[in-house]
mmCIF file of C-alpha atoms and ligand atoms in Angstrom:
data_model
loop_
_atom_site.group_PDB
_atom_site.id
_atom_site.type_symbol
_atom_site.label_atom_id
_atom_site.label_comp_id
_atom_site.label_asym_id
_atom_site.label_seq_id
_atom_site.Cartn_x
_atom_site.Cartn_y
_atom_site.Cartn_z
ATOM 1 C CA MET A 213 -19.279 14.312 -4.537
ATOM 2 C CA LYS A 214 -15.936 14.154 -6.329
ATOM 3 C CA ILE A 215 -13.068 11.996 -5.080
ATOM 4 C CA LEU A 216 -9.591 11.927 -6.585
ATOM 5 C CA ILE A 217 -7.441 8.824 -6.068
ATOM 6 C CA THR A 218 -3.790 9.131 -7.068
ATOM 7 C CA GLY A 219 -1.821 5.935 -7.665
ATOM 8 C CA ASN A 220 -5.028 4.032 -8.316
ATOM 9 C CA LEU A 221 -3.514 1.703 -10.952
ATOM 10 C CA GLY A 222 -1.463 -0.326 -8.466
ATOM 11 C CA TYR A 223 -2.163 -3.082 -5.961
ATOM 12 C CA VAL A 224 -4.255 -1.181 -3.405
ATOM 13 C CA GLY A 225 -6.060 1.131 -5.839
ATOM 14 C CA PRO A 226 -8.617 -1.251 -7.411
ATOM 15 C CA GLY A 227 -10.004 -2.145 -3.973
ATOM 16 C CA VAL A 228 -10.273 1.531 -3.052
ATOM 17 C CA VAL A 229 -12.158 2.307 -6.249
ATOM 18 C CA GLY A 230 -14.444 -0.675 -5.593
ATOM 19 C CA GLU A 231 -15.111 0.394 -2.006
ATOM 20 C CA PHE A 232 -15.976 3.988 -2.890
ATOM 21 C CA ARG A 233 -18.051 2.995 -5.906
ATOM 22 C CA LYS A 234 -20.044 0.594 -3.725
ATOM 23 C CA TYR A 235 -20.766 3.155 -1.000
ATOM 24 C CA TYR A 236 -21.027 6.196 -3.271
ATOM 25 C CA PRO A 237 -22.675 4.983 -6.467
ATOM 26 C CA ASP A 238 -23.263 8.537 -7.687
ATOM 27 C CA ALA A 239 -19.873 10.001 -6.814
ATOM 28 C CA SER A 240 -17.434 11.141 -9.440
ATOM 29 C CA LEU A 241 -14.330 8.989 -8.926
ATOM 30 C CA ILE A 242 -11.225 10.279 -10.643
ATOM 31 C CA GLY A 243 -7.997 8.269 -11.005
ATOM 32 C CA TYR A 244 -4.543 9.739 -11.609
ATOM 33 C CA ASP A 245 -1.525 7.503 -12.166
ATOM 34 C CA ILE A 246 1.651 7.313 -14.211
ATOM 35 C CA GLY A 247 0.803 3.710 -15.048
ATOM 36 C CA TYR A 248 4.051 1.907 -14.150
ATOM 37 C CA PHE A 249 2.122 -1.292 -13.375
ATOM 38 C CA SER A 250 -1.174 -0.622 -15.114
ATOM 39 C CA GLN A 251 -0.869 -3.519 -17.565
ATOM 40 C CA TYR A 252 -0.339 -6.161 -14.876
ATOM 41 C CA VAL A 253 -3.966 -7.006 -14.375
ATOM 42 C CA THR A 254 -4.359 -10.385 -12.751
ATOM 43 C CA ASN A 255 -7.489 -11.634 -14.421
ATOM 44 C CA ARG A 256 -8.210 -11.193 -18.125
ATOM 45 C CA ASN A 257 -11.957 -11.389 -17.608
ATOM 46 C CA ILE A 258 -12.321 -8.207 -15.622
ATOM 47 C CA ILE A 259 -12.106 -4.495 -16.281
ATOM 48 C CA PRO A 260 -10.459 -3.451 -13.031
ATOM 49 C CA ASP A 261 -10.889 0.287 -13.360
ATOM 50 C CA ALA A 262 -14.456 0.297 -14.654
ATOM 51 C CA GLY A 263 -15.691 1.842 -11.407
ATOM 52 C CA LEU A 264 -13.953 5.103 -12.226
ATOM 53 C CA THR A 265 -15.627 8.083 -13.784
ATOM 54 C CA MET A 266 -12.396 9.274 -15.345
ATOM 55 C CA GLN A 267 -8.758 8.152 -15.520
ATOM 56 C CA TYR A 268 -5.887 10.602 -15.991
ATOM 57 C CA TYR A 269 -2.341 9.526 -16.764
ATOM 58 C CA GLY A 270 0.484 11.655 -15.441
ATOM 59 C CA ASP A 271 3.222 12.126 -12.913
ATOM 60 C CA VAL A 272 2.298 13.371 -9.444
ATOM 61 C CA ARG A 273 5.504 15.439 -9.529
ATOM 62 C CA SER A 274 3.831 17.685 -12.096
ATOM 63 C CA PHE A 275 0.208 17.447 -11.062
ATOM 64 C CA PRO A 276 -2.120 19.716 -13.089
ATOM 65 C CA ASP A 277 -4.168 21.975 -10.785
ATOM 66 C CA GLU A 278 -7.242 21.856 -12.990
ATOM 67 C CA ILE A 279 -7.893 18.187 -12.162
ATOM 68 C CA LEU A 280 -8.615 19.350 -8.606
ATOM 69 C CA GLU A 281 -11.521 21.537 -9.721
ATOM 70 C CA GLY A 282 -14.523 20.585 -7.553
ATOM 71 C CA VAL A 283 -12.707 17.728 -5.786
ATOM 72 C CA ASP A 284 -13.957 17.123 -2.216
ATOM 73 C CA THR A 285 -11.524 14.434 -1.071
ATOM 74 C CA VAL A 286 -8.080 13.397 -2.266
ATOM 75 C CA ILE A 287 -6.762 9.917 -1.534
ATOM 76 C CA GLY A 288 -2.993 9.893 -1.982
ATOM 77 C CA LEU A 289 -1.800 6.401 -2.886
ATOM 78 C CA ALA A 290 0.743 7.283 -5.594
ATOM 79 C CA ALA A 291 4.140 6.244 -4.316
ATOM 80 C CA ILE A 292 7.240 4.216 -4.785
ATOM 81 C CA SER A 293 5.815 1.517 -2.666
ATOM 82 C CA ASN A 294 8.543 -0.581 -1.127
ATOM 83 C CA ASP A 295 12.038 -0.680 0.318
ATOM 84 C CA PRO A 296 13.844 -2.407 -2.561
ATOM 85 C CA ILE A 297 12.796 0.311 -5.042
ATOM 86 C CA GLY A 298 13.320 3.048 -2.454
ATOM 87 C CA ASN A 299 16.858 1.841 -1.747
ATOM 88 C CA ARG A 300 17.713 1.707 -5.447
ATOM 89 C CA TYR A 301 15.946 4.971 -6.419
ATOM 90 C CA GLU A 302 16.243 7.039 -3.273
ATOM 91 C CA SER A 303 15.931 10.528 -4.656
ATOM 92 C CA PRO A 304 12.790 9.900 -6.786
ATOM 93 C CA THR A 305 11.300 8.046 -3.819
ATOM 94 C CA LEU A 306 11.608 11.164 -1.684
ATOM 95 C CA ASP A 307 10.312 13.376 -4.499
ATOM 96 C CA ILE A 308 7.266 11.207 -5.221
ATOM 97 C CA ASN A 309 6.387 9.973 -1.736
ATOM 98 C CA PHE A 310 7.122 13.137 0.200
ATOM 99 C CA LYS A 311 7.413 16.331 -1.862
ATOM 100 C CA ALA A 312 4.731 15.486 -4.412
ATOM 101 C CA ILE A 313 2.269 14.429 -1.702
ATOM 102 C CA VAL A 314 2.709 17.675 0.228
ATOM 103 C CA ASP A 315 2.479 19.723 -3.005
ATOM 104 C CA LEU A 316 -0.675 17.865 -3.983
ATOM 105 C CA ALA A 317 -2.240 18.527 -0.585
ATOM 106 C CA LEU A 318 -1.410 22.231 -0.844
ATOM 107 C CA LYS A 319 -2.886 22.438 -4.337
ATOM 108 C CA ALA A 320 -5.984 20.544 -3.192
ATOM 109 C CA LYS A 321 -6.457 22.852 -0.238
ATOM 110 C CA ASN A 322 -6.097 25.940 -2.441
ATOM 111 C CA LYS A 323 -8.719 24.516 -4.786
ATOM 112 C CA GLY A 324 -11.165 24.033 -1.919
ATOM 113 C CA ALA A 325 -10.915 20.298 -1.223
ATOM 114 C CA LYS A 326 -12.125 19.385 2.264
ATOM 115 C CA LYS A 327 -10.280 16.151 3.039
ATOM 116 C CA PHE A 328 -6.940 14.571 2.311
ATOM 117 C CA VAL A 329 -6.168 10.930 3.033
ATOM 118 C CA PHE A 330 -2.542 9.849 2.978
ATOM 119 C CA ALA A 331 -1.384 6.209 2.733
ATOM 120 C CA SER A 332 1.461 6.158 5.223
ATOM 121 C CA SER A 333 3.108 3.024 6.603
ATOM 122 C CA CYS A 334 3.894 1.235 9.870
ATOM 123 C CA SER A 335 7.403 0.778 8.505
ATOM 124 C CA VAL A 336 8.141 4.162 10.123
ATOM 125 C CA TYR A 337 8.601 2.212 13.388
ATOM 126 C CA GLY A 338 11.528 0.334 11.815
ATOM 127 C CA SER A 339 13.055 -1.756 14.528
ATOM 128 C CA ALA A 340 10.526 -2.040 17.338
ATOM 129 C CA GLU A 341 9.823 -5.543 18.500
ATOM 130 C CA ASP A 342 10.002 -5.147 22.279
ATOM 131 C CA LYS A 343 6.474 -3.777 22.554
ATOM 132 C CA PRO A 344 3.722 -2.694 20.166
ATOM 133 C CA ARG A 345 4.244 0.880 19.016
ATOM 134 C CA THR A 346 1.546 3.526 19.284
ATOM 135 C CA GLU A 347 1.291 6.695 17.243
ATOM 136 C CA ASP A 348 3.132 8.519 20.039
ATOM 137 C CA SER A 349 6.053 6.097 20.152
ATOM 138 C CA ALA A 350 9.467 7.132 18.907
ATOM 139 C CA LEU A 351 9.981 6.549 15.205
ATOM 140 C CA ASN A 352 12.874 4.676 13.710
ATOM 141 C CA PRO A 353 12.606 4.770 9.915
ATOM 142 C CA LEU A 354 15.347 2.532 8.528
ATOM 143 C CA THR A 355 14.865 2.979 4.802
ATOM 144 C CA ALA A 356 14.330 5.715 2.211
ATOM 145 C CA TYR A 357 10.747 4.494 1.856
ATOM 146 C CA ALA A 358 10.020 4.793 5.585
ATOM 147 C CA LYS A 359 11.730 8.196 5.742
ATOM 148 C CA SER A 360 9.681 9.462 2.822
ATOM 149 C CA LYS A 361 6.461 8.540 4.630
ATOM 150 C CA ILE A 362 7.489 10.315 7.827
ATOM 151 C CA ASN A 363 8.592 13.406 5.924
ATOM 152 C CA ALA A 364 5.227 13.455 4.183
ATOM 153 C CA GLU A 365 3.348 13.274 7.487
ATOM 154 C CA ILE A 366 5.468 16.127 8.851
ATOM 155 C CA GLY A 367 4.936 18.181 5.696
ATOM 156 C CA LEU A 368 1.180 17.600 5.713
ATOM 157 C CA ARG A 369 0.587 18.547 9.352
ATOM 158 C CA PRO A 370 0.716 22.371 8.969
ATOM 159 C CA LEU A 371 -1.727 22.263 6.035
ATOM 160 C CA ALA A 372 -4.574 20.864 8.130
ATOM 161 C CA ASP A 373 -7.266 23.136 9.519
ATOM 162 C CA LYS A 374 -10.978 22.988 10.157
ATOM 163 C CA ASN A 375 -11.701 23.338 6.447
ATOM 164 C CA PHE A 376 -9.044 20.871 5.290
ATOM 165 C CA GLN A 377 -8.960 17.681 7.305
ATOM 166 C CA ILE A 378 -5.964 15.385 6.889
ATOM 167 C CA THR A 379 -5.766 11.717 7.863
ATOM 168 C CA CYS A 380 -2.464 9.835 7.722
ATOM 169 C CA LEU A 381 -3.141 6.107 7.846
ATOM 170 C CA ARG A 382 -0.040 4.196 8.893
ATOM 171 C CA PHE A 383 -0.937 0.945 7.191
ATOM 172 C CA ALA A 384 0.346 -2.454 8.208
ATOM 173 C CA THR A 385 1.867 -4.539 5.406
ATOM 174 C CA ALA A 386 -0.812 -5.353 2.886
ATOM 175 C CA CYS A 387 -1.785 -8.835 1.810
ATOM 176 C CA GLY A 388 -4.517 -10.510 -0.183
ATOM 177 C CA MET A 389 -5.798 -10.743 -3.706
ATOM 178 C CA SER A 390 -6.120 -7.681 -5.899
ATOM 179 C CA ASP A 391 -6.896 -7.015 -9.539
ATOM 180 C CA ARG A 392 -3.255 -5.885 -9.773
ATOM 181 C CA LEU A 393 -1.536 -8.389 -7.560
ATOM 182 C CA ARG A 394 1.943 -7.844 -6.101
ATOM 183 C CA LEU A 395 4.015 -10.789 -4.966
ATOM 184 C CA ASP A 396 6.682 -8.704 -3.230
ATOM 185 C CA LEU A 397 4.591 -8.683 -0.049
ATOM 186 C CA VAL A 398 5.342 -11.312 2.532
ATOM 187 C CA LEU A 399 2.110 -13.305 2.715
ATOM 188 C CA ASN A 400 1.458 -13.048 -1.025
ATOM 189 C CA ASP A 401 4.980 -14.331 -1.677
ATOM 190 C CA PHE A 402 4.500 -17.272 0.683
ATOM 191 C CA VAL A 403 1.217 -18.343 -0.870
ATOM 192 C CA ALA A 404 2.642 -18.029 -4.391
ATOM 193 C CA GLY A 405 5.668 -20.153 -3.421
ATOM 194 C CA ALA A 406 3.458 -22.701 -1.719
ATOM 195 C CA ILE A 407 1.199 -23.067 -4.746
ATOM 196 C CA ILE A 408 3.792 -23.186 -7.461
ATOM 197 C CA ASN A 409 6.902 -24.659 -5.808
ATOM 198 C CA LYS A 410 5.346 -26.455 -2.831
ATOM 199 C CA GLU A 411 7.857 -24.470 -0.839
ATOM 200 C CA ILE A 412 7.856 -21.364 1.303
ATOM 201 C CA ASN A 413 11.291 -19.864 1.251
ATOM 202 C CA ILE A 414 11.640 -17.372 4.088
ATOM 203 C CA LEU A 415 14.246 -14.804 3.148
ATOM 204 C CA SER A 416 15.050 -13.926 6.767
ATOM 205 C CA ASP A 417 15.490 -16.131 9.844
ATOM 206 C CA GLY A 418 11.717 -15.900 10.279
ATOM 207 C CA THR A 419 11.758 -13.937 13.510
ATOM 208 C CA PRO A 420 10.899 -10.378 12.299
ATOM 209 C CA TRP A 421 7.504 -9.057 13.325
ATOM 210 C CA ARG A 422 5.131 -7.682 10.703
ATOM 211 C CA PRO A 423 1.624 -6.434 11.290
ATOM 212 C CA LEU A 424 -0.560 -7.265 8.300
ATOM 213 C CA ILE A 425 -3.793 -5.940 6.852
ATOM 214 C CA HIS A 426 -5.931 -7.208 4.003
ATOM 215 C CA VAL A 427 -5.872 -4.933 1.001
ATOM 216 C CA LEU A 428 -9.674 -4.540 1.085
ATOM 217 C CA ASP A 429 -9.554 -3.612 4.760
ATOM 218 C CA MET A 430 -7.184 -0.812 3.729
ATOM 219 C CA ALA A 431 -9.911 0.459 1.422
ATOM 220 C CA ARG A 432 -12.399 0.369 4.305
ATOM 221 C CA ALA A 433 -10.015 2.435 6.444
ATOM 222 C CA MET A 434 -9.712 5.011 3.672
ATOM 223 C CA ARG A 435 -13.451 5.298 3.462
ATOM 224 C CA TRP A 436 -13.490 5.956 7.202
ATOM 225 C CA ALA A 437 -10.897 8.716 6.713
ATOM 226 C CA HIS A 438 -13.111 10.259 4.048
ATOM 227 C CA GLU A 439 -16.238 10.011 6.185
ATOM 228 C CA ARG A 440 -14.910 11.060 9.571
ATOM 229 C CA ASN A 441 -15.722 14.491 10.873
ATOM 230 C CA GLY A 442 -13.492 16.748 12.931
ATOM 231 C CA SER A 443 -14.933 15.498 16.216
ATOM 232 C CA THR A 444 -13.309 12.093 15.497
ATOM 233 C CA GLY A 445 -9.593 12.676 15.396
ATOM 234 C CA GLY A 446 -9.484 16.425 14.801
ATOM 235 C CA ASP A 447 -8.207 18.359 11.781
ATOM 236 C CA PHE A 448 -5.053 16.260 11.558
ATOM 237 C CA VAL A 449 -4.689 12.707 12.704
ATOM 238 C CA VAL A 450 -2.047 10.037 12.309
ATOM 239 C CA VAL A 451 -3.387 6.578 13.031
ATOM 240 C CA ASN A 452 -2.008 3.059 12.769
ATOM 241 C CA ALA A 453 -4.345 1.173 10.437
ATOM 242 C CA GLY A 454 -4.614 -2.537 11.077
ATOM 243 C CA SER A 455 -5.619 -4.709 14.015
ATOM 244 C CA ASN A 456 -3.900 -5.901 17.181
ATOM 245 C CA ALA A 457 -4.676 -9.506 16.294
ATOM 246 C CA TRP A 458 -2.610 -9.221 13.105
ATOM 247 C CA ASN A 459 0.873 -8.740 14.590
ATOM 248 C CA TYR A 460 2.715 -11.816 13.346
ATOM 249 C CA GLN A 461 6.245 -13.084 13.144
ATOM 250 C CA VAL A 462 7.134 -13.950 9.576
ATOM 251 C CA LYS A 463 7.597 -17.637 10.438
ATOM 252 C CA GLU A 464 4.065 -17.724 11.913
ATOM 253 C CA LEU A 465 2.737 -16.548 8.565
ATOM 254 C CA ALA A 466 4.599 -19.347 6.811
ATOM 255 C CA ASN A 467 3.275 -21.878 9.318
ATOM 256 C CA MET A 468 -0.275 -20.692 8.760
ATOM 257 C CA VAL A 469 0.068 -21.204 5.002
ATOM 258 C CA GLN A 470 1.576 -24.637 5.659
ATOM 259 C CA GLU A 471 -1.362 -25.525 7.885
ATOM 260 C CA ILE A 472 -3.672 -24.908 4.946
ATOM 261 C CA MET A 473 -1.360 -26.680 2.470
ATOM 262 C CA PRO A 474 0.379 -29.361 4.583
ATOM 263 C CA GLU A 475 2.373 -30.725 1.629
ATOM 264 C CA VAL A 476 4.371 -27.480 1.556
ATOM 265 C CA LYS A 477 7.942 -27.310 2.887
ATOM 266 C CA VAL A 478 9.032 -24.258 4.861
ATOM 267 C CA SER A 479 12.674 -23.301 4.563
ATOM 268 C CA ILE A 480 14.241 -20.675 6.759
ATOM 269 C CA ASN A 481 17.376 -18.955 5.622
ATOM 270 C CA LYS A 482 19.622 -19.553 8.639
ATOM 271 C CA ASP A 483 22.459 -17.552 7.085
ATOM 272 C CA ALA A 484 20.298 -14.495 6.378
ATOM 273 C CA GLU A 485 21.517 -11.143 7.592
ATOM 274 C CA PRO A 486 19.207 -10.168 10.454
ATOM 275 C CA ASP A 487 16.273 -8.168 9.059
ATOM 276 C CA LYS A 488 16.263 -5.063 11.223
ATOM 277 C CA ARG A 489 12.807 -4.138 9.977
ATOM 278 C CA SER A 490 10.788 -5.778 12.691
ATOM 279 C CA TYR A 491 7.950 -4.023 14.447
ATOM 280 C CA ARG A 492 4.876 -4.734 16.497
ATOM 281 C CA VAL A 493 2.159 -2.131 16.340
ATOM 282 C CA ASN A 494 -0.673 -1.076 18.605
ATOM 283 C CA PHE A 495 -3.926 -0.393 16.748
ATOM 284 C CA ASP A 496 -6.044 0.752 19.722
ATOM 285 C CA LEU A 497 -6.485 4.269 18.396
ATOM 286 C CA PHE A 498 -7.845 3.002 15.085
ATOM 287 C CA GLU A 499 -10.292 0.771 16.946
ATOM 288 C CA LYS A 500 -11.415 3.705 19.054
ATOM 289 C CA LEU A 501 -11.764 6.192 16.188
ATOM 290 C CA ALA A 502 -13.153 3.861 13.540
ATOM 291 C CA PRO A 503 -15.204 1.171 15.320
ATOM 292 C CA ASN A 504 -17.411 0.694 12.259
ATOM 293 C CA HIS A 505 -14.568 0.402 9.755
ATOM 294 C CA GLN A 506 -12.409 -2.209 11.464
ATOM 295 C CA PRO A 507 -10.611 -4.913 9.450
ATOM 296 C CA LYS A 508 -12.936 -7.783 8.618
ATOM 297 C CA TYR A 509 -10.613 -10.325 7.033
ATOM 298 C CA ASP A 510 -8.702 -12.885 9.023
ATOM 299 C CA LEU A 511 -5.431 -14.439 7.979
ATOM 300 C CA LYS A 512 -6.943 -17.728 6.818
ATOM 301 C CA ALA A 513 -9.478 -15.961 4.611
ATOM 302 C CA SER A 514 -6.654 -13.908 3.120
ATOM 303 C CA VAL A 515 -4.656 -17.047 2.328
ATOM 304 C CA TYR A 516 -7.681 -18.762 0.776
ATOM 305 C CA GLY A 517 -8.408 -15.618 -1.252
ATOM 306 C CA LEU A 518 -4.872 -15.674 -2.622
ATOM 307 C CA ILE A 519 -5.038 -19.390 -3.419
ATOM 308 C CA HIS A 520 -8.287 -18.891 -5.268
ATOM 309 C CA GLY A 521 -7.037 -15.762 -7.060
ATOM 310 C CA LEU A 522 -3.721 -17.307 -8.129
ATOM 311 C CA LYS A 523 -5.527 -20.380 -9.459
ATOM 312 C CA ALA A 524 -8.024 -18.204 -11.337
ATOM 313 C CA MET A 525 -5.188 -16.343 -13.043
ATOM 314 C CA GLU A 526 -3.569 -19.688 -13.968
ATOM 315 C CA PHE A 527 -0.451 -18.722 -12.094
ATOM 316 C CA LYS A 528 2.402 -20.935 -13.319
ATOM 317 C CA ASP A 529 5.603 -18.990 -12.852
ATOM 318 C CA SER A 530 7.902 -20.925 -10.519
ATOM 319 C CA ASN A 531 10.462 -18.141 -10.911
ATOM 320 C CA TYR A 532 7.930 -15.498 -9.881
ATOM 321 C CA ARG A 533 10.440 -13.578 -7.751
ATOM 322 C CA ASN A 534 11.994 -12.492 -11.059
ATOM 323 C CA SER A 535 8.642 -11.666 -12.646
ATOM 324 C CA ASN A 536 6.549 -8.590 -13.315
ATOM 325 C CA LEU A 537 4.550 -9.268 -10.177
ATOM 326 C CA MET A 538 7.464 -7.751 -8.245
ATOM 327 C CA ARG A 539 7.424 -3.949 -8.341
ATOM 328 C CA LEU A 540 11.219 -3.502 -8.514
ATOM 329 C CA ASN A 541 11.513 -5.801 -11.548
ATOM 330 C CA VAL A 542 8.922 -3.785 -13.474
ATOM 331 C CA ILE A 543 10.632 -0.496 -12.649
ATOM 332 C CA GLN A 544 14.038 -1.847 -13.647
ATOM 333 C CA ASN A 545 12.675 -3.233 -16.914
ATOM 334 C CA LEU A 546 11.066 0.120 -17.715
ATOM 335 C CA VAL A 547 14.381 1.883 -17.031
ATOM 336 C CA LYS A 548 16.298 -0.656 -19.112
ATOM 337 C CA ALA A 549 13.872 -0.234 -22.007
ATOM 338 C CA GLY A 550 14.252 3.562 -21.816
ATOM 339 C CA THR A 551 10.541 4.018 -21.104
ATOM 340 C CA ILE A 552 11.409 5.844 -17.899
ATOM 341 C CA ASP A 553 14.669 7.472 -16.851
ATOM 342 C CA GLN A 554 16.739 6.976 -13.703
ATOM 343 C CA SER A 555 14.562 9.538 -11.927
ATOM 344 C CA LEU A 556 11.538 7.448 -12.944
ATOM 345 C CA PHE A 557 10.169 10.187 -15.206
ATOM 346 C CA LEU A 558 8.514 9.049 -18.422
ATOM 347 C CA ASN A 559 10.716 9.547 -21.465
ATOM 348 C CA GLN A 560 8.777 11.073 -24.317
ATOM 349 C CA PRO A 561 8.236 8.564 -27.133
ATOM 350 C CA GLN A 562 10.602 9.305 -30.090
HETATM 351 N N1 NAD B 23 1.140 -2.491 -0.106
HETATM 352 C C1 NAD B 23 1.490 -2.281 1.167
HETATM 353 O O1 NAD B 23 1.905 -3.187 1.918
HETATM 354 C C2 NAD B 23 1.365 -0.915 1.772
HETATM 355 C C3 NAD B 23 1.497 -0.769 3.137
HETATM 356 C C4 NAD B 23 1.476 0.503 3.686
HETATM 357 C C5 NAD B 23 1.267 1.588 2.849
HETATM 358 N N2 NAD B 23 1.131 1.408 1.518
HETATM 359 C C6 NAD B 23 0.968 2.573 0.662
HETATM 360 O O2 NAD B 23 -0.233 2.445 -0.086
HETATM 361 C C7 NAD B 23 -0.066 3.048 -1.367
HETATM 362 C C8 NAD B 23 -0.424 2.066 -2.461
HETATM 363 O O3 NAD B 23 0.426 0.934 -2.362
HETATM 364 P P1 NAD B 23 0.396 -0.216 -3.459
HETATM 365 O O4 NAD B 23 0.744 -1.468 -2.758
HETATM 366 O O5 NAD B 23 -0.853 -0.128 -4.259
HETATM 367 O O6 NAD B 23 1.625 0.205 -4.383
HETATM 368 P P2 NAD B 23 1.801 -0.007 -5.956
HETATM 369 O O7 NAD B 23 3.250 0.132 -6.244
HETATM 370 O O8 NAD B 23 1.125 -1.230 -6.381
HETATM 371 O O9 NAD B 23 0.998 1.219 -6.558
HETATM 372 C C9 NAD B 23 1.482 2.527 -6.486
HETATM 373 C C10 NAD B 23 0.907 3.285 -7.653
HETATM 374 O O10 NAD B 23 1.467 4.618 -7.640
HETATM 375 C C11 NAD B 23 1.776 4.969 -8.976
HETATM 376 N N3 NAD B 23 2.856 5.941 -8.995
HETATM 377 C C12 NAD B 23 4.112 5.777 -8.535
HETATM 378 N N4 NAD B 23 4.828 6.888 -8.801
HETATM 379 C C13 NAD B 23 4.003 7.759 -9.434
HETATM 380 C C14 NAD B 23 4.173 9.065 -9.967
HETATM 381 N N5 NAD B 23 5.362 9.687 -9.937
HETATM 382 N N6 NAD B 23 3.102 9.675 -10.519
HETATM 383 C C15 NAD B 23 1.896 9.052 -10.591
HETATM 384 N N7 NAD B 23 1.686 7.802 -10.121
HETATM 385 C C16 NAD B 23 2.728 7.165 -9.549
HETATM 386 C C17 NAD B 23 2.210 3.657 -9.633
HETATM 387 O O11 NAD B 23 2.116 3.718 -11.044
HETATM 388 C C18 NAD B 23 1.263 2.659 -9.007
HETATM 389 O O12 NAD B 23 0.115 2.487 -9.775
HETATM 390 C C19 NAD B 23 1.388 3.538 -1.417
HETATM 391 O O13 NAD B 23 1.435 4.881 -1.031
HETATM 392 C C20 NAD B 23 2.068 2.681 -0.388
HETATM 393 O O14 NAD B 23 3.232 3.297 0.127
HETATM 394 C C21 NAD B 23 1.159 0.190 0.960
#
């Protein structure tokens, strides 16, 4: 079995490689990534990508067909992965997250791959706090990032057939420790602030709703998507990936961290512009389709995992919101250094 994972050198990727290596010890696992964040490994004593059979470096916007030779399943993680980058670099976000994903799926299908797993996002629901949204609910993508994910789902749909099964997993916001940690995710940010500054600084008024999922539970969901057969979900399925118990208001997340570290102060930005991105999500379909691959982590375990992981990496940066653990900062530094251009293409070394 041969599985290709694009965008594997980010936050979610190491857990996906670990999950597939554990369950498929003999599989050929191929990584493909441009490497924007590859050097930001959180623990010096590990080799995070050792589970791979082969790593390719390149841009998904010019994906070489030959890498797809013999590939059974493609897992499409490569993306501009949040709103701040998407807002600043809108056109490359659409090219990478939407056009390149659909092109990759078409190439994979033509090469005989059987399955395609796409990392979509619950952010497509945008402003939806009145009741939990199901896959059939109206969409309200508020940002370039959310629009790119919807466009990708729409573009992928016609490619699915009985020989090429597509699963779009609309993931909740990720949290938890990873070999390539990001701190621009709400719970991760709160735990980092609590540890280093004894303060959780909520950037909104605390009321927005965010469903969360542990990063390793995302990997489990992707394994389900790889393993499912057509009788579970059909040739093409879009499914919210997370759990009903994990719909939280941002201030509840802060309170939970404070419960574990009572010395921590929680400050709410009362003057913040209302964050329109607020959504509650219904995960019934995922529970029905994937009863054996449901999220296992709870919020407390995720917080403890982050505390342990941040301590192990000797995390000391009180100004971490300006650090390389924030995806936008890395991208902007790479642009400033001339390593990548404004379209986020690699500049050739002189
Ligand atoms: N983290 C979350 O909260 C979350 C939630 C829902 C969905 N997702 C999706 O899951 C996937 C992984 O997210 P993540 O948190 O690991 O993001 P990340 O930013 O940490 O990793 C994304 C990876 O994609 C690579 N990449 C970006 N553009 C590329 C290009 N042009 N060519 C090749 N590689 C490229 C980057 O180098 C990086 O390694 C993304 O598709 C993201 O949209 C993430």
